C-alpha cells in the first residue's frame, strides 16, 4: 500500500498540468525572438520589427561601450540588402516568467556566411500584450573571441 502511494505521488508531481505548462510557456516566450532572428536572416526590416514593442530599444555592448538604438533603427540597419548571409543562434536559454513579464538570458553566436563572427550573451525583456509575447527591449554583449563550437 505504501509503495502504491509513493508511485502515485511521483506520478502526480511529475505529470501535473503545471509540469507540462512551463515548456509551452517558455516556447511562447521564445517564439518572437526566433521570429526576429528569422527576419534578420532574411534581411527583412518589417519582419525584424514585427515581434517588437513599438518604441523599444536595444543596447549592444562592444568593448565596454554601449551602443543604443531603437528597434526601428536596428531593423533598417540589418534589413538592408547584402550578399552576406547572417544568422543568430541562442543556446540554453534561461526563461523566467511572471504573469505578463518575462526575461530570456541566453548565450548566442552570430554567424556571417556560415562562420562565427561574434558571440556573447543576449538579454531579452518580454511583455505579453493582448495574450501575445512581444520583445520590449534587448541588450547583448559581443566579442570576436569565441570558443570553437
XYZ file of C-alpha atoms in Angstrom, residues 40-96:
57
model
C 17.357 39.192 -39.621
C 18.441 36.174 -41.700
C 16.078 37.287 -44.486
C 17.196 40.919 -44.072
C 13.528 41.844 -43.851
C 13.104 45.039 -41.812
C 9.347 44.570 -41.380
C 9.832 41.004 -40.104
C 12.552 42.178 -37.699
C 10.239 44.828 -36.207
C 7.067 42.693 -36.183
C 7.715 40.874 -32.863
C 8.877 44.025 -31.052
C 7.114 46.594 -28.898
C 6.927 49.958 -30.698
C 9.437 52.363 -29.156
C 11.536 49.510 -27.757
C 15.321 49.759 -27.681
C 18.477 47.718 -27.958
C 21.765 48.198 -26.132
C 24.725 46.478 -27.765
C 27.788 46.308 -25.525
C 31.045 46.241 -27.504
C 34.429 46.631 -25.819
C 32.754 48.014 -22.706
C 30.917 50.706 -24.652
C 27.155 50.736 -25.146
C 25.531 51.461 -28.484
C 21.836 52.194 -28.058
C 19.259 52.222 -30.848
C 15.555 51.767 -31.400
C 14.179 48.569 -32.890
C 13.241 50.635 -35.937
C 16.841 51.798 -36.447
C 18.148 48.261 -35.902
C 15.665 46.856 -38.429
C 16.655 49.478 -41.020
C 20.347 48.721 -40.451
C 20.081 44.911 -40.603
C 17.264 44.899 -43.158
C 19.394 46.416 -45.923
C 20.203 44.061 -48.814
C 23.622 42.442 -48.601
C 25.312 39.473 -50.245
C 26.455 38.317 -46.778
C 24.259 35.747 -45.099
C 23.694 36.294 -41.384
C 22.272 34.096 -38.659
C 21.949 34.495 -34.914
C 21.586 31.425 -32.716
C 20.876 31.272 -28.999
C 21.789 28.306 -26.798
C 20.397 27.018 -23.500
C 18.079 29.975 -22.863
C 17.128 30.704 -19.273
C 13.488 31.843 -19.308
C 11.811 33.429 -16.288
